[in-house]
Amino acid sequence: MLKASMSEDMHCCVWCLEKKSQAPSWQTIWPVSQDNYLCNTCAEKLVPVGITTCSYCSRPREKPGICYDCERIEKDPDWRGLLDHNVSLYRYNHAMQELIAQWKYRGDAALALIFQQNISQLYEKRYANYIPVPIPLSPQRLHERGFNQAEQLASWTQRPARCLSLLRLRQKQYLFPVTKALTRVLHEEKQSKKTRRERLAATRNPFAFTPAQEVSVNSKNIVLFDDIFTTGMTLRKAAKVLKEHGAKRVCSITLARG
Amino acid sequence: MYKHSLTWLLGPLASTSLAISDFSSGSMLFLCMVVLYYFCFVRHRQTAIFVTLISILLFVRTEMVIMSNETMLTGGESVVTGTVVDGPLRDGSQADMTMRLSHGESLLVRISLEERTDVEKLQTLSPAAFCHVNGQLTSPHPSSNFYAFDYSHYLNTQGIHWILETSLRDLSCRTGSSWYPSDIIKKWRHAGIQKIQTAFNHELQGIAAALIFGERHLLDTTVEEAYQQLGLIHLLAVSGLHVGLISGSLYYLLLRCGVTKETAENILLIILPVYIILAGAAPSVVRAASMVMLYILLKKWKKHHYALDVLVFFALCLLFYSPYYLVHVGFQLSFIVSAALLLSGQVIQKTPRVLISLTITGIAQIAALPIILYHFYEFSLLSLVFNFFFIPFISFVVLPSVFILYFSFLLLPEVAEVLSIPLSLIVEHTHSLLLAAAQWKAFQLILGKPSIFISAGLAFSALWLFYRFDRYRYHKKAVLPGVLWMAVLGVQWIEPFFDKYGYVTFLDVGQGDSIVIELPFRQAVYVIDTGGAISYEQEAWEERKVPYNPGKSVVVPYLKAKGISTIDKLIITHGHVDHYGGVLAVADNIVVRQVMYGHGRAFSEEEQELLSNIHHQNIPIQFVKQGDGWKERSAVFHVLSPKGTEESGNHRSIVLKAAFGGVTWLFTGDLEKEGEHTLLETFPSLKADMIKIAHHGSSTSTTEPFISQVQPKMAFITAGRCNHFGHPHTETINTLQAHRIKTFRTDTQGAIKVTFDNHAPVHLEHKRSANDAPIDECK
């Protein structure tokens, strides 16, 4: 839908709206090349988390292992073992902050397209038999924004059918539909406005389980989708609800690692 | 839509190749792949429909061109009239020119010159002249050797079906009667080339004509070959950089003269089409000059298009104009290399400055390799290094200098004489360096003609390599496709060593012998004789630039196409030029481990010259006589003759008896009656399944008692078409027929190849079939 609404040959960068210089190169003639939504300048602003990260929370580290925060949380009996691990795509730098602001708060939904290819590749490669579940918004927030950014991200796990995608049939049978297994029952202040202490202290779980129409989560693996991972509290709370309802493993894919 | 410009080319390319190759399996496969590609990756319906339409259009156009490319002449005409469109170009006592007949067909006119004065008379002839010619029409011979250059096919692609043989006296021409602009420009071109021929000194002539007029006829053939072997031949073609430099400097010159930019651009737009024809209108010139023109026009119209799209557009236009361009090496190389470089624009931009020219050369080399291998069977490891130095040298030193020289010869001949001295010294020395480098066989990789799978593998792995390199640069991810690319080359290289078949090939070297024996799994390669043309005493003006040498034009291409870089034994049966004439040409190109020659007491003068030449090439010579022999795995070779007491000549021919491939072979050289008699006396129980008939089937050999004793099943006669000696003689043929021996002749059947495995011969093929052009029209 989003894609179809855009002009057919995308001459402009979706972020800065400048005309892209798309001189022909080996990458552009490669049949399965990346969909390029960004101009080169914008593309360079997004920094991937890197190869050596904390194996729990995807925080960039100098050597492989587990970061101090994760160690602390894994010792906490309340939070231990809820979220099996998190994978983030990019660092939460200044540019990413701006991009997310433009996307979420100023309603530029098209920006989600940038991450389509990376997310769908990651999902197919590592979470192909996981049920994608987006972190929900409260009805008020959804009304304010008009769309749920996490839902957009989760929707990239669903590949559009192509005329001859014979090669992908094998993988397709493992793909689960996006499942809205959670609802937000508590309308609270934005996480981004809270400090770490406040986040950790908020003990009431804002999420509730909704028996999903699509598939049952019972003894299934689940992958959660959200935009930013900062302390991981939101995701852990969501995971808690899912685990209480019988989910086997709960992991998460997030765009940026704060 | 950028992504689709190459997509647009694929379909038409596939459909054209389908039509032009007459539905060959390779082109079918290509078409299937393209269709599959379209199904998988082209999402816009409009694009798909459009591409299909263009493809069908080009297919129909190609079929039409092929169907209309037929001769209207019967071959019986003796007088034709038409306009000269190209030439005449003289080589010794023979000159070739192309004529366009009134009904549109083209004709090659071969003029033989009889006297020295004819050379001057010939110079009055030039394009645009209208001529009546009296002569004899002959059809060009199709190639009669495996992997040999097919002259007849080459002429056909130019719409030429006949060669008219004539002499200067049978020509009557009115000069300058054609008013076609292209004919007039060709006349200027001809005059320009003649000017170079008279004014420039010998060293500069060739390269000046090549760089200014795109005419390589004046260039020394050995020098041209050195350029080709070292992968530098593109520098002698008028191409992108070349046209860019010329139009750039002209533009700058005009601006300096006070002309406005707009006028300067208009002048360029007028001059460039003229220059296309002046420079010979090879595909590379057409492409380069048209692109410059379109670039100027687009700038005028303030439109922006990527160069790649323009390139694709021109490729389609050229293919539509003449679909035969598809099989033209120059077309293929020019377009592939420029497309590769245009696609690498970003890679090149991001490359550190010092590496830029190396990267450009590397990309061009990798992109061109499948085509180079397909047409030339080899490439030089020095190519990268030489290109690195020679591209700037030719483009920025030699090219401007020859242009300045040319114009100064027109204006101030005395000054030009002086100016040309340093340049000719430089060019002479660089050419001798090239000639020396082309001889370094260690750097010359002879890989053989690649199969369609190897070519496709090379192309795809190169594409992948470029993609990965573009995306990841010098990251380890670019290593895998690089390794794959090398692996494909490696497979091509070692493939013969896994071939369980061996081959014995009787090459058609005209009147002479050349037999190539390849044992299974490439255990050894032996060559018996190399053919050779007899040269006659000629005056200096009559001599060809390079006399015809079957060693060079038949034996070497065959060996290279088969990927044979080393000959284990080169057996020269005896000291006649039709057997040894090509030895040096072969030894220049292929490593010869050992030469075998008949043992004797005294050697004739020409034998001594030959042997000392071989000695100077550091090739060991083994003199063999009766009783000698060798073994290679299961293959056994015995020398039955000479005894060492014979006189030099046919009598001293090496006679070789061999057992391999489950049968016995007898290679008899030019053995005569007496020799056969002696053989029968010494070896009363001599038998052989396959025999090479001695002395080209002359009645002075192959006696009845000899054949009765040997009882061969198959006989092979190597003789020249319509040779002066009447070989093979009817007596010989009768003897063979009386014994019901299957006989194969190179004069009527072309080269003959026997394929065998370790147990038995499995297949026999000859290059020409009986339905090819009739041969029994010897006069």
Short mmCIF file of C-alpha atoms in Angstrom, two decimals, chain B residues 141-503:
data_model
loop_
_atom_site.label_atom_id
_atom_site.label_comp_id
_atom_site.label_asym_id
_atom_site.label_seq_id
_atom_site.Cartn_x
_atom_site.Cartn_y
_atom_site.Cartn_z
CA HIS B 141 36.33 -20.42 -50.02
CA PRO B 142 34.67 -21.33 -46.77
CA SER B 143 37.19 -22.22 -44.11
CA SER B 144 38.53 -25.72 -44.44
CA ASN B 145 40.13 -26.03 -41.03
CA PHE B 146 38.74 -26.35 -37.54
CA TYR B 147 38.78 -23.01 -35.71
CA ALA B 148 40.17 -21.22 -38.76
CA PHE B 149 39.09 -17.74 -39.74
CA ASP B 150 36.13 -18.10 -42.11
CA TYR B 151 36.84 -15.57 -44.83
CA SER B 152 33.74 -16.42 -46.80
CA HIS B 153 31.48 -15.90 -43.78
CA TYR B 154 33.29 -12.68 -42.98
CA LEU B 155 32.64 -11.36 -46.50
CA ASN B 156 29.02 -12.53 -46.31
CA THR B 157 28.40 -10.42 -43.22
CA GLN B 158 29.47 -7.47 -45.32
CA GLY B 159 27.07 -8.42 -48.08
CA ILE B 160 29.83 -9.71 -50.34
CA HIS B 161 29.33 -13.05 -52.06
CA TRP B 162 31.82 -12.98 -54.90
CA ILE B 163 35.42 -12.11 -55.56
CA LEU B 164 36.05 -10.68 -58.99
CA GLU B 165 39.55 -11.49 -60.17
CA THR B 166 40.88 -9.08 -62.68
CA SER B 167 43.94 -7.19 -63.79
CA LEU B 168 44.47 -3.48 -64.00
CA ARG B 169 44.10 -3.53 -67.79
CA ASP B 170 40.57 -4.90 -67.56
CA LEU B 171 39.42 -1.97 -65.46
CA SER B 172 38.07 1.25 -66.87
CA CYS B 173 37.04 3.90 -64.41
CA ARG B 174 35.65 7.42 -64.38
CA THR B 175 36.90 9.05 -61.22
CA GLY B 176 34.77 11.02 -58.81
CA SER B 177 31.46 10.36 -60.50
CA SER B 178 29.57 9.46 -57.35
CA TRP B 179 27.97 12.29 -55.43
CA TYR B 180 26.99 10.34 -52.35
CA PRO B 181 28.44 12.28 -49.43
CA SER B 182 29.79 9.09 -47.90
CA ASP B 183 31.58 8.16 -51.13
CA ILE B 184 33.19 11.57 -51.30
CA ILE B 185 34.36 11.39 -47.69
CA LYS B 186 35.76 7.94 -48.38
CA LYS B 187 37.65 9.44 -51.29
CA TRP B 188 39.19 11.98 -48.92
CA ARG B 189 40.03 9.17 -46.57
CA HIS B 190 41.74 7.22 -49.32
CA ALA B 191 43.71 10.31 -50.34
CA GLY B 192 44.65 10.90 -46.71
CA ILE B 193 45.94 7.38 -46.29
CA GLN B 194 47.94 7.70 -49.49
CA LYS B 195 49.38 10.94 -48.20
CA ILE B 196 50.52 9.13 -45.06
CA GLN B 197 52.01 6.39 -47.19
CA THR B 198 54.08 8.84 -49.22
CA ALA B 199 54.99 11.40 -46.56
CA PHE B 200 55.51 9.47 -43.33
CA ASN B 201 58.52 7.28 -42.81
CA HIS B 202 58.16 3.56 -42.44
CA GLU B 203 57.96 3.38 -38.63
CA LEU B 204 55.22 5.98 -38.33
CA GLN B 205 53.09 5.07 -41.37
CA GLY B 206 51.22 2.20 -39.79
CA ILE B 207 50.42 3.78 -36.47
CA ALA B 208 49.57 7.15 -38.03
CA ALA B 209 47.08 5.60 -40.45
CA ALA B 210 45.58 3.54 -37.63
CA LEU B 211 45.20 6.47 -35.25
CA ILE B 212 44.06 9.08 -37.76
CA PHE B 213 42.03 7.06 -40.26
CA GLY B 214 41.41 3.82 -38.40
CA GLU B 215 43.19 1.92 -41.16
CA ARG B 216 45.54 -0.84 -40.03
CA HIS B 217 46.49 -1.94 -43.50
CA LEU B 218 49.80 -0.04 -43.43
CA LEU B 219 50.78 -1.44 -40.08
CA ASP B 220 53.39 -4.15 -39.95
CA THR B 221 51.50 -7.39 -39.36
CA THR B 222 53.96 -8.59 -36.74
CA VAL B 223 53.57 -5.34 -34.83
CA GLU B 224 49.80 -5.57 -35.06
CA GLU B 225 49.96 -9.11 -33.75
CA ALA B 226 52.14 -8.01 -30.86
CA TYR B 227 49.52 -5.39 -29.97
CA GLN B 228 46.83 -8.02 -30.13
CA GLN B 229 48.71 -10.61 -28.10
CA LEU B 230 49.43 -8.11 -25.36
CA GLY B 231 45.81 -6.97 -25.24
CA LEU B 232 46.63 -3.51 -26.58
CA ILE B 233 44.85 -3.75 -29.91
CA HIS B 234 42.03 -1.50 -28.67
CA LEU B 235 44.52 1.36 -28.71
CA LEU B 236 44.83 1.05 -32.47
CA ALA B 237 41.09 1.23 -32.92
CA VAL B 238 39.61 4.71 -32.94
CA SER B 239 37.57 4.51 -29.75
CA GLY B 240 36.04 6.43 -26.87
CA LEU B 241 39.07 8.09 -25.33
CA HIS B 242 40.38 8.82 -28.78
CA VAL B 243 37.23 10.54 -30.06
CA GLY B 244 36.87 12.31 -26.74
CA LEU B 245 40.39 13.71 -26.98
CA ILE B 246 39.98 14.79 -30.58
CA SER B 247 36.62 16.48 -30.11
CA GLY B 248 37.73 17.96 -26.79
CA SER B 249 40.83 19.53 -28.24
CA LEU B 250 38.97 20.73 -31.31
CA TYR B 251 36.35 22.34 -29.07
CA TYR B 252 39.02 24.00 -26.97
CA LEU B 253 40.84 25.19 -30.08
CA LEU B 254 37.66 26.71 -31.46
CA LEU B 255 37.00 28.51 -28.19
CA ARG B 256 40.54 29.87 -28.20
CA CYS B 257 39.95 31.16 -31.72
CA GLY B 258 37.14 33.28 -30.39
CA VAL B 259 34.23 31.15 -31.48
CA THR B 260 31.26 31.10 -29.13
CA LYS B 261 30.49 27.92 -27.26
CA GLU B 262 27.27 27.43 -29.15
CA THR B 263 28.92 27.74 -32.57
CA ALA B 264 31.75 25.47 -31.46
CA GLU B 265 29.20 22.83 -30.46
CA ASN B 266 27.41 23.19 -33.79
CA ILE B 267 30.69 22.81 -35.65
CA LEU B 268 31.43 19.63 -33.70
CA LEU B 269 27.98 18.31 -34.57
CA ILE B 270 28.79 18.76 -38.25
CA ILE B 271 32.35 17.49 -38.11
CA LEU B 272 31.77 14.34 -36.05
CA PRO B 273 29.63 12.49 -38.62
CA VAL B 274 32.26 13.27 -41.24
CA TYR B 275 34.92 12.00 -38.87
CA ILE B 276 33.02 8.73 -38.37
CA ILE B 277 33.43 7.92 -42.06
CA LEU B 278 36.94 9.37 -42.24
CA ALA B 279 38.00 7.08 -39.43
CA GLY B 280 36.66 4.02 -41.19
CA ALA B 281 33.23 3.73 -39.53
CA ALA B 282 34.20 0.81 -37.31
CA PRO B 283 31.60 0.15 -34.57
CA SER B 284 33.84 1.68 -31.91
CA VAL B 285 34.12 4.99 -33.80
CA VAL B 286 30.42 5.06 -34.51
CA ARG B 287 29.64 4.43 -30.87
CA ALA B 288 32.10 6.95 -29.49
CA ALA B 289 31.35 9.76 -31.94
CA SER B 290 27.59 9.28 -31.72
CA MET B 291 27.77 9.43 -27.95
CA VAL B 292 29.69 12.69 -28.04
CA MET B 293 27.14 14.08 -30.49
CA LEU B 294 24.20 13.01 -28.40
CA TYR B 295 25.87 14.39 -25.31
CA ILE B 296 26.12 17.80 -27.00
CA LEU B 297 22.52 17.61 -28.20
CA LEU B 298 21.17 16.64 -24.79
CA LYS B 299 23.08 19.50 -23.26
CA LYS B 300 21.51 21.82 -25.81
CA TRP B 301 18.04 20.53 -25.05
CA LYS B 302 18.77 20.63 -21.33
CA LYS B 303 17.82 17.01 -20.89
CA HIS B 304 19.55 14.69 -18.54
CA HIS B 305 20.21 11.07 -19.40
CA TYR B 306 22.74 8.67 -18.09
CA ALA B 307 25.51 7.69 -20.45
CA LEU B 308 24.61 4.04 -19.99
CA ASP B 309 21.10 4.63 -21.30
CA VAL B 310 22.55 6.41 -24.31
CA LEU B 311 24.92 3.51 -24.87
CA VAL B 312 22.09 1.00 -24.77
CA PHE B 313 20.11 3.15 -27.18
CA PHE B 314 23.00 3.21 -29.65
CA ALA B 315 23.61 -0.49 -29.34
CA LEU B 316 19.98 -1.07 -30.31
CA CYS B 317 20.21 1.42 -33.20
CA LEU B 318 23.39 -0.16 -34.55
CA LEU B 319 21.94 -3.65 -34.26
CA PHE B 320 18.87 -2.51 -36.09
CA TYR B 321 20.97 -0.89 -38.81
CA SER B 322 23.10 -3.99 -39.27
CA PRO B 323 22.38 -7.07 -37.15
CA TYR B 324 25.68 -8.56 -38.32
CA TYR B 325 27.41 -6.20 -35.90
CA LEU B 326 26.48 -8.70 -33.21
CA VAL B 327 29.19 -11.08 -34.41
CA HIS B 328 31.72 -8.29 -34.91
CA VAL B 329 34.55 -8.48 -32.35
CA GLY B 330 34.98 -4.71 -32.37
CA PHE B 331 31.30 -4.16 -31.65
CA GLN B 332 31.26 -6.68 -28.82
CA LEU B 333 34.40 -5.37 -27.15
CA SER B 334 33.58 -1.72 -27.62
CA PHE B 335 30.13 -1.96 -26.07
CA ILE B 336 30.94 -4.37 -23.29
CA VAL B 337 33.98 -2.48 -22.11
CA SER B 338 32.26 0.90 -22.22
CA ALA B 339 29.22 -0.46 -20.40
CA ALA B 340 31.48 -1.98 -17.74
CA LEU B 341 33.33 1.29 -17.27
CA LEU B 342 30.14 3.34 -17.12
CA LEU B 343 28.71 1.00 -14.49
CA SER B 344 31.90 1.29 -12.51
CA GLY B 345 31.72 5.09 -12.41
CA GLN B 346 31.08 5.17 -8.67
CA VAL B 347 33.67 2.53 -7.89
CA ILE B 348 36.25 4.49 -9.82
CA GLN B 349 35.31 7.75 -8.12
CA LYS B 350 35.87 6.28 -4.69
CA THR B 351 39.16 4.65 -5.63
CA PRO B 352 42.31 6.30 -4.31
CA ARG B 353 43.97 8.42 -6.97
CA VAL B 354 47.05 6.25 -7.48
CA LEU B 355 44.94 3.19 -8.15
CA ILE B 356 42.47 4.78 -10.56
CA SER B 357 44.06 3.88 -13.87
CA LEU B 358 44.94 0.42 -12.62
CA THR B 359 41.32 -0.14 -11.54
CA ILE B 360 40.00 1.08 -14.90
CA THR B 361 42.31 -1.24 -16.80
CA GLY B 362 41.49 -4.11 -14.52
CA ILE B 363 37.74 -3.67 -14.94
CA ALA B 364 38.09 -3.40 -18.72
CA GLN B 365 40.23 -6.54 -18.83
CA ILE B 366 37.89 -8.64 -16.73
CA ALA B 367 34.85 -7.46 -18.68
CA ALA B 368 36.50 -8.15 -22.03
CA LEU B 369 38.03 -11.51 -21.14
CA PRO B 370 35.20 -13.85 -22.22
CA ILE B 371 35.16 -12.20 -25.65
CA ILE B 372 38.93 -12.05 -25.98
CA LEU B 373 39.19 -15.75 -25.13
CA TYR B 374 36.38 -16.68 -27.48
CA HIS B 375 37.98 -14.97 -30.46
CA PHE B 376 41.70 -15.19 -29.74
CA TYR B 377 41.95 -18.23 -27.43
CA GLU B 378 44.65 -16.59 -25.31
CA PHE B 379 45.42 -13.58 -23.20
CA SER B 380 48.53 -12.04 -21.84
CA LEU B 381 49.33 -11.70 -18.15
CA LEU B 382 51.31 -8.62 -19.11
CA SER B 383 48.19 -7.03 -20.49
CA LEU B 384 47.38 -5.14 -17.28
CA VAL B 385 50.87 -3.71 -16.94
CA PHE B 386 51.22 -2.83 -20.59
CA ASN B 387 47.83 -1.17 -20.71
CA PHE B 388 48.76 0.83 -17.65
CA PHE B 389 51.69 2.36 -19.49
CA PHE B 390 50.47 2.28 -23.06
CA ILE B 391 47.05 3.87 -22.70
CA PRO B 392 48.53 7.22 -21.61
CA PHE B 393 51.48 6.81 -23.96
CA ILE B 394 49.41 6.27 -27.10
CA SER B 395 46.60 8.65 -26.12
CA PHE B 396 48.60 11.59 -24.88
CA VAL B 397 51.91 11.28 -26.71
CA VAL B 398 51.54 9.41 -29.98
CA LEU B 399 48.00 10.44 -30.90
CA PRO B 400 48.50 14.23 -30.67
CA SER B 401 51.92 13.95 -32.30
CA VAL B 402 50.72 12.08 -35.37
CA PHE B 403 47.88 14.56 -35.80
CA ILE B 404 50.28 17.52 -35.56
CA LEU B 405 52.67 15.75 -37.92
CA TYR B 406 49.94 15.02 -40.42
CA PHE B 407 48.82 18.62 -40.58
CA SER B 408 52.36 19.90 -40.74
CA PHE B 409 53.05 17.55 -43.64
CA LEU B 410 50.13 19.16 -45.42
CA LEU B 411 51.28 22.71 -44.65
CA LEU B 412 55.03 22.69 -44.05
CA PRO B 413 56.55 19.42 -45.28
CA GLU B 414 60.14 20.49 -44.44
CA VAL B 415 59.35 21.18 -40.80
CA ALA B 416 57.40 17.96 -40.58
CA GLU B 417 60.39 15.95 -41.79
CA VAL B 418 62.44 17.23 -38.86
CA LEU B 419 59.61 16.82 -36.39
CA SER B 420 59.03 13.23 -37.34
CA ILE B 421 62.56 12.12 -36.47
CA PRO B 422 62.23 11.97 -32.66
CA LEU B 423 58.75 10.51 -32.81
CA SER B 424 59.72 7.76 -35.21
CA LEU B 425 62.65 6.89 -32.94
CA ILE B 426 60.32 6.61 -29.94
CA VAL B 427 57.75 4.58 -31.85
CA GLU B 428 60.39 2.30 -33.31
CA HIS B 429 61.81 1.50 -29.89
CA THR B 430 58.44 0.95 -28.25
CA HIS B 431 57.46 -1.35 -31.06
CA SER B 432 60.59 -3.41 -30.68
CA LEU B 433 59.82 -3.62 -26.98
CA LEU B 434 56.32 -4.85 -27.81
CA LEU B 435 57.67 -7.38 -30.29
CA ALA B 436 60.06 -8.71 -27.68
CA ALA B 437 57.37 -8.83 -24.99
CA ALA B 438 54.99 -10.71 -27.27
CA GLN B 439 57.62 -13.44 -27.49
CA TRP B 440 57.67 -14.08 -23.74
CA LYS B 441 55.62 -17.22 -23.81
CA ALA B 442 55.56 -17.57 -20.04
CA PHE B 443 53.17 -14.62 -19.81
CA GLN B 444 51.03 -15.71 -22.71
CA LEU B 445 48.23 -17.89 -21.40
CA ILE B 446 46.88 -20.09 -24.18
CA LEU B 447 43.59 -21.36 -22.78
CA GLY B 448 41.81 -22.52 -25.92
CA LYS B 449 38.39 -21.70 -27.19
CA PRO B 450 36.02 -21.68 -24.21
CA SER B 451 32.79 -23.63 -24.38
CA ILE B 452 29.54 -21.76 -23.95
CA PHE B 453 29.38 -22.79 -20.30
CA ILE B 454 32.84 -21.51 -19.53
CA SER B 455 32.07 -18.22 -21.29
CA ALA B 456 28.82 -17.87 -19.37
CA GLY B 457 30.57 -18.82 -16.14
CA LEU B 458 33.23 -16.19 -16.72
CA ALA B 459 30.63 -13.56 -17.52
CA PHE B 460 28.45 -14.33 -14.51
CA SER B 461 31.28 -14.56 -12.02
CA ALA B 462 32.66 -11.28 -13.36
CA LEU B 463 29.23 -9.69 -12.92
CA TRP B 464 29.03 -10.99 -9.39
CA LEU B 465 32.57 -9.84 -8.68
CA PHE B 466 31.79 -6.32 -9.91
CA TYR B 467 28.60 -6.24 -7.84
CA ARG B 468 30.32 -7.35 -4.69
CA PHE B 469 33.23 -5.02 -5.32
CA ASP B 470 30.87 -2.13 -5.91
CA ARG B 471 29.03 -2.87 -2.69
CA TYR B 472 31.74 -4.01 -0.33
CA ARG B 473 34.93 -2.78 -1.99
CA TYR B 474 38.07 -4.51 -0.71
CA HIS B 475 36.06 -6.39 1.86
CA LYS B 476 36.35 -10.14 2.21
CA LYS B 477 32.93 -10.47 0.59
CA ALA B 478 34.50 -9.56 -2.75
CA VAL B 479 36.93 -12.45 -2.44
CA LEU B 480 34.49 -15.28 -3.10
CA PRO B 481 33.36 -14.15 -6.59
CA GLY B 482 37.00 -13.36 -7.39
CA VAL B 483 37.96 -16.90 -6.46
CA LEU B 484 35.04 -18.25 -8.48
CA TRP B 485 36.17 -16.27 -11.51
CA MET B 486 39.67 -17.68 -11.22
CA ALA B 487 38.22 -21.15 -10.73
CA VAL B 488 36.28 -20.91 -13.99
CA LEU B 489 39.48 -19.88 -15.78
CA GLY B 490 41.23 -22.76 -14.07
CA VAL B 491 38.60 -25.23 -15.25
CA GLN B 492 39.10 -24.02 -18.79
CA TRP B 493 42.84 -24.48 -18.36
CA ILE B 494 42.83 -28.00 -16.97
CA GLU B 495 39.87 -29.29 -18.96
CA PRO B 496 41.97 -30.96 -21.70
CA PHE B 497 43.78 -32.96 -19.04
CA PHE B 498 40.50 -34.63 -18.16
CA ASP B 499 39.47 -35.33 -21.73
CA LYS B 500 39.43 -39.09 -22.18
CA TYR B 501 39.56 -38.70 -25.93
CA GLY B 502 42.61 -38.23 -28.07
CA TYR B 503 42.67 -36.64 -31.50
#
